[in-house]
mmCIF file of C-alpha atoms and ligand atoms in Angstrom:
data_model
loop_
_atom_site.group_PDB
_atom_site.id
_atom_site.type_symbol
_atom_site.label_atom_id
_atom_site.label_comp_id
_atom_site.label_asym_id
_atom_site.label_seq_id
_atom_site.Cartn_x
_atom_site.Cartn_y
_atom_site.Cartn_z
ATOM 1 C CA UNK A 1 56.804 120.740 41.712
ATOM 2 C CA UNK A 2 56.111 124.556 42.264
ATOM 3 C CA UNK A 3 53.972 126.218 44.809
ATOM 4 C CA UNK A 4 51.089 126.335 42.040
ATOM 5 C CA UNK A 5 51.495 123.110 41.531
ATOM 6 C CA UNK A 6 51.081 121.990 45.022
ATOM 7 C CA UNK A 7 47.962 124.283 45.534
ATOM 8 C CA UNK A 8 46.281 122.768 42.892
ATOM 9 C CA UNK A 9 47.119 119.427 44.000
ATOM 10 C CA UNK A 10 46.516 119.435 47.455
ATOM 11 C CA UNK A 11 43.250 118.104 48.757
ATOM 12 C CA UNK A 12 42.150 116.821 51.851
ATOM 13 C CA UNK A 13 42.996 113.072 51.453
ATOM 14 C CA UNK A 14 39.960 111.189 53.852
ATOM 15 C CA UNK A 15 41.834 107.665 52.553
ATOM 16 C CA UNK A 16 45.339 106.707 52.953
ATOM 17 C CA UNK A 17 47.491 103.621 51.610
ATOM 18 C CA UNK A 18 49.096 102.134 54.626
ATOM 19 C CA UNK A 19 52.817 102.634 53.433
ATOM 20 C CA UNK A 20 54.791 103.809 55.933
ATOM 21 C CA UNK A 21 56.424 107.441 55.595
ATOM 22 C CA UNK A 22 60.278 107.738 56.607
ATOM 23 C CA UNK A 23 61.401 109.596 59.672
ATOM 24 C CA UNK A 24 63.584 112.016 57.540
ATOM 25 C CA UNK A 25 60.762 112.778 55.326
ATOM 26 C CA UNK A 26 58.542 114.182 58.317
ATOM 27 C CA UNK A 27 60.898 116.129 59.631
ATOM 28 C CA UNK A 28 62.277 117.398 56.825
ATOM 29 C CA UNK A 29 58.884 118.982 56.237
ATOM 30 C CA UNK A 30 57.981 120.078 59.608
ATOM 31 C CA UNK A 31 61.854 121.510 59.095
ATOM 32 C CA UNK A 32 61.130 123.302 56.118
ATOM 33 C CA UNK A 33 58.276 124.663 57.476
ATOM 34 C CA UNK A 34 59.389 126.570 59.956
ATOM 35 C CA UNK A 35 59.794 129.309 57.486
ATOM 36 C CA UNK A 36 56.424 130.243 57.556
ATOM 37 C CA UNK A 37 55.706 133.901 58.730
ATOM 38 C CA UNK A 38 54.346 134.976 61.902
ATOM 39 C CA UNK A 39 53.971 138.282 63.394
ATOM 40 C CA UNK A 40 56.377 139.634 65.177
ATOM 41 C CA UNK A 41 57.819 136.538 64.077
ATOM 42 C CA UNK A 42 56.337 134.832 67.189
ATOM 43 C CA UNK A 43 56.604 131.187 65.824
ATOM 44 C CA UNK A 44 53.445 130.211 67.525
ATOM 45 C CA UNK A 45 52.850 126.600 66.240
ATOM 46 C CA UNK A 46 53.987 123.639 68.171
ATOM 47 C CA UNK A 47 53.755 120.029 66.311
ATOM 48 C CA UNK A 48 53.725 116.668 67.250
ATOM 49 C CA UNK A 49 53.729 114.057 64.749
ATOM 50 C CA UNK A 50 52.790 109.714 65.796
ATOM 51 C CA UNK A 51 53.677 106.814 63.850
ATOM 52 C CA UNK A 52 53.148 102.696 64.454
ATOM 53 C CA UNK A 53 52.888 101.496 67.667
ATOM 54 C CA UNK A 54 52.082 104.904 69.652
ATOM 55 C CA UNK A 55 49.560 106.422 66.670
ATOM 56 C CA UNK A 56 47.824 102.789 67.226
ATOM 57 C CA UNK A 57 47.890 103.319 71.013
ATOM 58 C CA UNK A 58 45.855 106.661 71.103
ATOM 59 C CA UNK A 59 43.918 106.121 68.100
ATOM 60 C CA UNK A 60 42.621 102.506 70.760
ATOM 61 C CA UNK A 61 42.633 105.085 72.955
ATOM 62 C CA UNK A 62 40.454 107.182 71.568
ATOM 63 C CA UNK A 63 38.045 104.271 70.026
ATOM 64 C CA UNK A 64 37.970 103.189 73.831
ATOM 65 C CA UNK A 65 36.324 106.337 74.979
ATOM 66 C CA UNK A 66 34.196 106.937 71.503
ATOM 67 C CA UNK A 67 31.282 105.081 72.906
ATOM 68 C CA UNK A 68 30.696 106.559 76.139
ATOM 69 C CA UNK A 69 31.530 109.940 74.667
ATOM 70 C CA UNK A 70 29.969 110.385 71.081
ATOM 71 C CA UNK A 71 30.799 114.047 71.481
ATOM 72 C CA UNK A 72 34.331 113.855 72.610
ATOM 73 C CA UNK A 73 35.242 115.942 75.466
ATOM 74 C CA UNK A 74 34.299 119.687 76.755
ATOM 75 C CA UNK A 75 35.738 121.585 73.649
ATOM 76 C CA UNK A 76 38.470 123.999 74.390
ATOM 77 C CA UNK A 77 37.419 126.246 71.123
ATOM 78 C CA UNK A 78 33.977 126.580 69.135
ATOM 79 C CA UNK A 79 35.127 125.461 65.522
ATOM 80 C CA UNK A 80 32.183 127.592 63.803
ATOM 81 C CA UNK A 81 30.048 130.069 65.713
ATOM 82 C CA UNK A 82 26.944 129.001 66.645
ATOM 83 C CA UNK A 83 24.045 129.345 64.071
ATOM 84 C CA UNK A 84 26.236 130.413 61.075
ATOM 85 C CA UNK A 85 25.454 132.558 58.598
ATOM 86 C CA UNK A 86 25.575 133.018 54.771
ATOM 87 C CA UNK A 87 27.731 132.806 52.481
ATOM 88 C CA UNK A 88 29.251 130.207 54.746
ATOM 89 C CA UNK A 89 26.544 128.092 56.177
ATOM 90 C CA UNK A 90 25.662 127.085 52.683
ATOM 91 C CA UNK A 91 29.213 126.538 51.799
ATOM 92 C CA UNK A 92 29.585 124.324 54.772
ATOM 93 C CA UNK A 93 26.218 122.001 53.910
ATOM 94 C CA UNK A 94 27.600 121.658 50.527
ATOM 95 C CA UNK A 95 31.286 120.434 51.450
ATOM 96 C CA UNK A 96 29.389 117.609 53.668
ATOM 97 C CA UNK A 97 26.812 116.667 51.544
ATOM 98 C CA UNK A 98 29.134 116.431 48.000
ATOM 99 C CA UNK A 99 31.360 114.484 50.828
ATOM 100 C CA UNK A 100 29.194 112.092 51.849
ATOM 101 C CA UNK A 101 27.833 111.445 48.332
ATOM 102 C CA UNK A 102 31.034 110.279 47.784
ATOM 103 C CA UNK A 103 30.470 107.653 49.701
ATOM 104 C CA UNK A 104 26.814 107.673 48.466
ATOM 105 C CA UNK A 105 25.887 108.031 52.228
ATOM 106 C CA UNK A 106 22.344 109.864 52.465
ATOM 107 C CA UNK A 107 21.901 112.498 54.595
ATOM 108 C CA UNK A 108 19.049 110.469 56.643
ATOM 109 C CA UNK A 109 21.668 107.785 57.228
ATOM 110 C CA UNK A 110 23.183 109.335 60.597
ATOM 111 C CA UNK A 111 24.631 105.815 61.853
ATOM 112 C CA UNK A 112 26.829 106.140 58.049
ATOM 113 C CA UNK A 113 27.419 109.810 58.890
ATOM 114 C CA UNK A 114 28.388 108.923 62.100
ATOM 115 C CA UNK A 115 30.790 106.194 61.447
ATOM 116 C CA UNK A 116 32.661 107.753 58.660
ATOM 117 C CA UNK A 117 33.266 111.159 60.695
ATOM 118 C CA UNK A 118 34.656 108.337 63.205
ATOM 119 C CA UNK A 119 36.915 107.504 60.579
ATOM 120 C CA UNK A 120 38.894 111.295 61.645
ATOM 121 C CA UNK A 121 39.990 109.606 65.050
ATOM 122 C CA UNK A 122 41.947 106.744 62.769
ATOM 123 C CA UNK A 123 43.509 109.601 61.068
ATOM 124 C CA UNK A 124 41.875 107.681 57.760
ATOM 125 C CA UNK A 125 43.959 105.206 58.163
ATOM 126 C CA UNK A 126 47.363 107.506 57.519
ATOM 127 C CA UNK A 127 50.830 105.871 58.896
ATOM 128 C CA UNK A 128 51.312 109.896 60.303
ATOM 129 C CA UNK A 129 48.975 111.650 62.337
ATOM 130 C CA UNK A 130 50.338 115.183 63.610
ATOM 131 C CA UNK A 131 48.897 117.521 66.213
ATOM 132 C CA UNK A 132 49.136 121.326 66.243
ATOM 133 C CA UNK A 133 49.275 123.259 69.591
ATOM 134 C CA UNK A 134 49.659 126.810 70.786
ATOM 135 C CA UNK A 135 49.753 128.573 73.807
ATOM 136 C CA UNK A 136 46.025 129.205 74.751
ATOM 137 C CA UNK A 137 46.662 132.928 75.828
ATOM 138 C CA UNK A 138 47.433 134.000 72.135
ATOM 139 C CA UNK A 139 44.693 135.295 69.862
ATOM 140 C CA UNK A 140 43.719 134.905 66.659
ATOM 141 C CA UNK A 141 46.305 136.687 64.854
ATOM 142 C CA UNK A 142 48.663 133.924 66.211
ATOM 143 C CA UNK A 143 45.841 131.455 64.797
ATOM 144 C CA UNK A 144 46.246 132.672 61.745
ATOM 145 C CA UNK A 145 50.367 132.124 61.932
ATOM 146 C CA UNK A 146 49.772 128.425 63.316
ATOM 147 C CA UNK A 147 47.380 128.472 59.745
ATOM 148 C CA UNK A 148 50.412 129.036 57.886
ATOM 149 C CA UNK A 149 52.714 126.546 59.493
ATOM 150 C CA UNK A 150 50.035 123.935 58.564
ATOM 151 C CA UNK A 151 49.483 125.449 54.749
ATOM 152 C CA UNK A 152 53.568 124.808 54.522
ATOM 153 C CA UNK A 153 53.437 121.450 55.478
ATOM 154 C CA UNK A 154 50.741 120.416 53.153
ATOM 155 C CA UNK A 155 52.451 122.008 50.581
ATOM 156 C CA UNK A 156 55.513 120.638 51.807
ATOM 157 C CA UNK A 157 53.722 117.174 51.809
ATOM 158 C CA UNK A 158 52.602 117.349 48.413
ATOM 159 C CA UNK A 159 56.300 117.580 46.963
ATOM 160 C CA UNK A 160 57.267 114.878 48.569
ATOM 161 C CA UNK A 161 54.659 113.123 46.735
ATOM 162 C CA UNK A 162 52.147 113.162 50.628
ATOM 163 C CA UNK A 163 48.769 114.192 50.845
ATOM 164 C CA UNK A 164 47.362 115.623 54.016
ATOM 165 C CA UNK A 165 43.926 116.240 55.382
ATOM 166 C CA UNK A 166 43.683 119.088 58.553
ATOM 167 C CA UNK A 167 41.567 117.499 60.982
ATOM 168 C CA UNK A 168 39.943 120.168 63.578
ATOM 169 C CA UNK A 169 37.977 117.003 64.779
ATOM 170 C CA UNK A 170 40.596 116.132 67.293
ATOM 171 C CA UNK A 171 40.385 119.452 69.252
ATOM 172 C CA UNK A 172 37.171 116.905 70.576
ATOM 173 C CA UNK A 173 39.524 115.397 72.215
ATOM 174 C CA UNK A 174 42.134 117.445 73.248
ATOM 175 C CA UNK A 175 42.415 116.505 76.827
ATOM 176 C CA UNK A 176 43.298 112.893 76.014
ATOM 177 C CA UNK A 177 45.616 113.894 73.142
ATOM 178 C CA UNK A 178 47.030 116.454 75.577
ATOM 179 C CA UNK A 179 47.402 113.818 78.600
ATOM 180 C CA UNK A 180 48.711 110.959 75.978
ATOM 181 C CA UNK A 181 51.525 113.261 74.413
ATOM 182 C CA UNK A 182 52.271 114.859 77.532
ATOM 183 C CA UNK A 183 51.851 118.483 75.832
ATOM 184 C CA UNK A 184 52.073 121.164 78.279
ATOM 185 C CA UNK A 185 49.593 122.455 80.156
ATOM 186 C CA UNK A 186 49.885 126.189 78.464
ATOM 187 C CA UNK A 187 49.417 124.712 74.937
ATOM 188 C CA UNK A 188 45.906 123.870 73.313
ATOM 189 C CA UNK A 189 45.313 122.008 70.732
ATOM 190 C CA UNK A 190 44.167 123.082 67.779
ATOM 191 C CA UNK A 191 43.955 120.246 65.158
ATOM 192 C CA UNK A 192 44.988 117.213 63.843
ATOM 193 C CA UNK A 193 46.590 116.433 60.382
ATOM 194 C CA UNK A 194 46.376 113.513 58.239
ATOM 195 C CA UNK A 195 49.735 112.497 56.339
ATOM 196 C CA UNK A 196 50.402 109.519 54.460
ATOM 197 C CA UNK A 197 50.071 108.361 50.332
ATOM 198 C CA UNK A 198 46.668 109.106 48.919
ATOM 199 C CA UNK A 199 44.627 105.953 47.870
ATOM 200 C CA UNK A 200 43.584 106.974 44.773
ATOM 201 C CA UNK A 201 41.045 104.185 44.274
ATOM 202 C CA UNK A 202 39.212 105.072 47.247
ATOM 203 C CA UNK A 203 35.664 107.048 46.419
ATOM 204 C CA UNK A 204 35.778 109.681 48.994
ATOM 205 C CA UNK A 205 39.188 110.784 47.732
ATOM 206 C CA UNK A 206 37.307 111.876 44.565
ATOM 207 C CA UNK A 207 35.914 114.811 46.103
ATOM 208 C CA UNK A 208 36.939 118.485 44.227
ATOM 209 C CA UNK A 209 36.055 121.111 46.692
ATOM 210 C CA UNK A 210 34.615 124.607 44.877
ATOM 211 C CA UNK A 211 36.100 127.754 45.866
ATOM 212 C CA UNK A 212 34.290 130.912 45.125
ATOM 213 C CA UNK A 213 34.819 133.121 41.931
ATOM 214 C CA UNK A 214 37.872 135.293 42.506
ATOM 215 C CA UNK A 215 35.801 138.683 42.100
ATOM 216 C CA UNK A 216 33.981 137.536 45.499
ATOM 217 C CA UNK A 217 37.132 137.295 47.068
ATOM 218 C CA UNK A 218 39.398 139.985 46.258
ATOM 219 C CA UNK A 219 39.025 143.663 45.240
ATOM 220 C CA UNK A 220 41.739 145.090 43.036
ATOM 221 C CA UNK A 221 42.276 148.740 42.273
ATOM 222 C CA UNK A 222 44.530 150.961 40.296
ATOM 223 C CA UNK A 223 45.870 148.473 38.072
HETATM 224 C C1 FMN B 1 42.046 123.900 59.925
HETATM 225 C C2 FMN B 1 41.269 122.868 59.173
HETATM 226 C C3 FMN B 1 40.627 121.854 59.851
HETATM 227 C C4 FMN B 1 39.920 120.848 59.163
HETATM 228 N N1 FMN B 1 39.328 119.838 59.873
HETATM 229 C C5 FMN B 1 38.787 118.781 59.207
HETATM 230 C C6 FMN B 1 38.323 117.635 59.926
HETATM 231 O O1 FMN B 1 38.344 117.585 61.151
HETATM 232 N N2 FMN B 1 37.889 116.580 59.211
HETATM 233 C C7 FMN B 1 37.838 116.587 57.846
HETATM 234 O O2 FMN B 1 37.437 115.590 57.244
HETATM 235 N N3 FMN B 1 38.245 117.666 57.138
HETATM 236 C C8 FMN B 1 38.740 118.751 57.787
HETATM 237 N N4 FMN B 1 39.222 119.839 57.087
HETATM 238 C C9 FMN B 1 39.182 119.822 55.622
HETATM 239 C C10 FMN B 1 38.197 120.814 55.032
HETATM 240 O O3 FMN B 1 36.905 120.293 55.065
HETATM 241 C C11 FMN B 1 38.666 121.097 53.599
HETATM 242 O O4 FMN B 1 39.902 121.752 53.627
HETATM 243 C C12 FMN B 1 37.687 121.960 52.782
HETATM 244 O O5 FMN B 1 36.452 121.322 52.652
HETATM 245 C C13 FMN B 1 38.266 122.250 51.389
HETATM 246 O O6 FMN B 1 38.527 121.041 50.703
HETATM 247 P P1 FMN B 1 39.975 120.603 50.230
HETATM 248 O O7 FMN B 1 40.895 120.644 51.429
HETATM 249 O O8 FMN B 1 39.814 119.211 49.705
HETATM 250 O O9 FMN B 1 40.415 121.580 49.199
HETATM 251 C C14 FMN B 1 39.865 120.874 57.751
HETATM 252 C C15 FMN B 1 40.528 121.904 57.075
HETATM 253 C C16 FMN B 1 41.210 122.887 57.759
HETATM 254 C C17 FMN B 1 41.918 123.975 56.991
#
């Protein structure tokens, strides 16, 4: 597979098989990785990846807390800023509504809604769930370097035949993540990930994301 390949291929997988990925196979890709670039070459990202009985302890864990807390805890970040604007705001409603009609979920059914955005604390049912940290006093340029240590391992993930979904939803709960993995006290979280074998017979996985028209993107000149 080549890195076009991969892009093309990679999708955020919201249903998982529940065949169990080897321990050499994770690291080898959180290994590999570690080439991505970073200014100054700061290496920002710090991962932690669950499987079997300690993924099923937090993900009870979690579940345990889920109906006293719909909301999860006192976020650490805002994931979108509040009342967002065009082109994105549009972009966003789309992504959920072609998601949930998937699923042919309605957007008047919240409890639906509800339960399948629930379905990001079970990491979809993948046998991996990985967490990305980074120390809370960098700023967004080392965001954008803890970006590209997650881009490489979906890639990574997709040659070794994985899919992946990035999960943001678990900075919700960041303090019992934090508290369960015993991550230190300097480093936030910043998301989740998915990783396991796509189930390609599940409906949600059937979603094809859009991506705007290159010329709205990119300018080039001189050429
Ligand atoms: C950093 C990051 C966090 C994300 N968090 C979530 C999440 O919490 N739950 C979810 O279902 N999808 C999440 N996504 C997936 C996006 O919705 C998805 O990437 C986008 O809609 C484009 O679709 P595609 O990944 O299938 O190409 C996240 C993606 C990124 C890059």
């Amino acid at each position: 597979m080549n890195v076009t390949e991969a892009l093309a291929t990679r999708m955020s997988c919201r249903a998982f098989l529940p065949t169990p990925v080897p321990e050499a196979t994770v690291r080898a890709i959180l290994d590999a990785a570690r080439q991505a670039p970073s200014g100054g070459n700061l290496q920002p990202w710090r991962a932690y990846a669950l499987t079997g009985a300690p993924l099923a302890e937090l993900i009870a864990l979690v579940r345990s807390r889920l109906p006293t807390h719909p909301r999860g805890e006192e976020p650490e970040y805002e994931i979108y800023p509040p009342g967002l604007w065009e082109p994105y705001r549009s972009r966003r409603f789309k992504c959920g509504e072609d998601l949930y009609a998937t699923i042919g979920v309605s957007r008047e059914d919240k409890l639906a809604r509800l339960l399948q955005f629930a379905r990001n604390y079970e990491f979809f049912g993948a046998p991996v769930g990985l967490f990305f940290c980074l120390d809370r006093r960098l700023g967004p340029p080392q965001w954008s370097d803890i970006g590209m240590y997650m881009q490489s391992v979906m890639l990574l993930a997709r040659e070794h035949g994985l899919d992946t979904c990035a999960q943001e939803a678990w900075s919700a709960w960041h303090r019992t993540v934090g508290e369960y993995l015993g991550v230190p006290s300097e480093l936030m979280l910043f998301s989740g990930m998915a990783l396991g074998y796509r189930d390609a017979s599940a409906p949600i996985n059937r979603l094809r994301t859009e991506r705007a028209p290159l010329e709205e993107v990119a300018s080039l000149r001189g050429f």
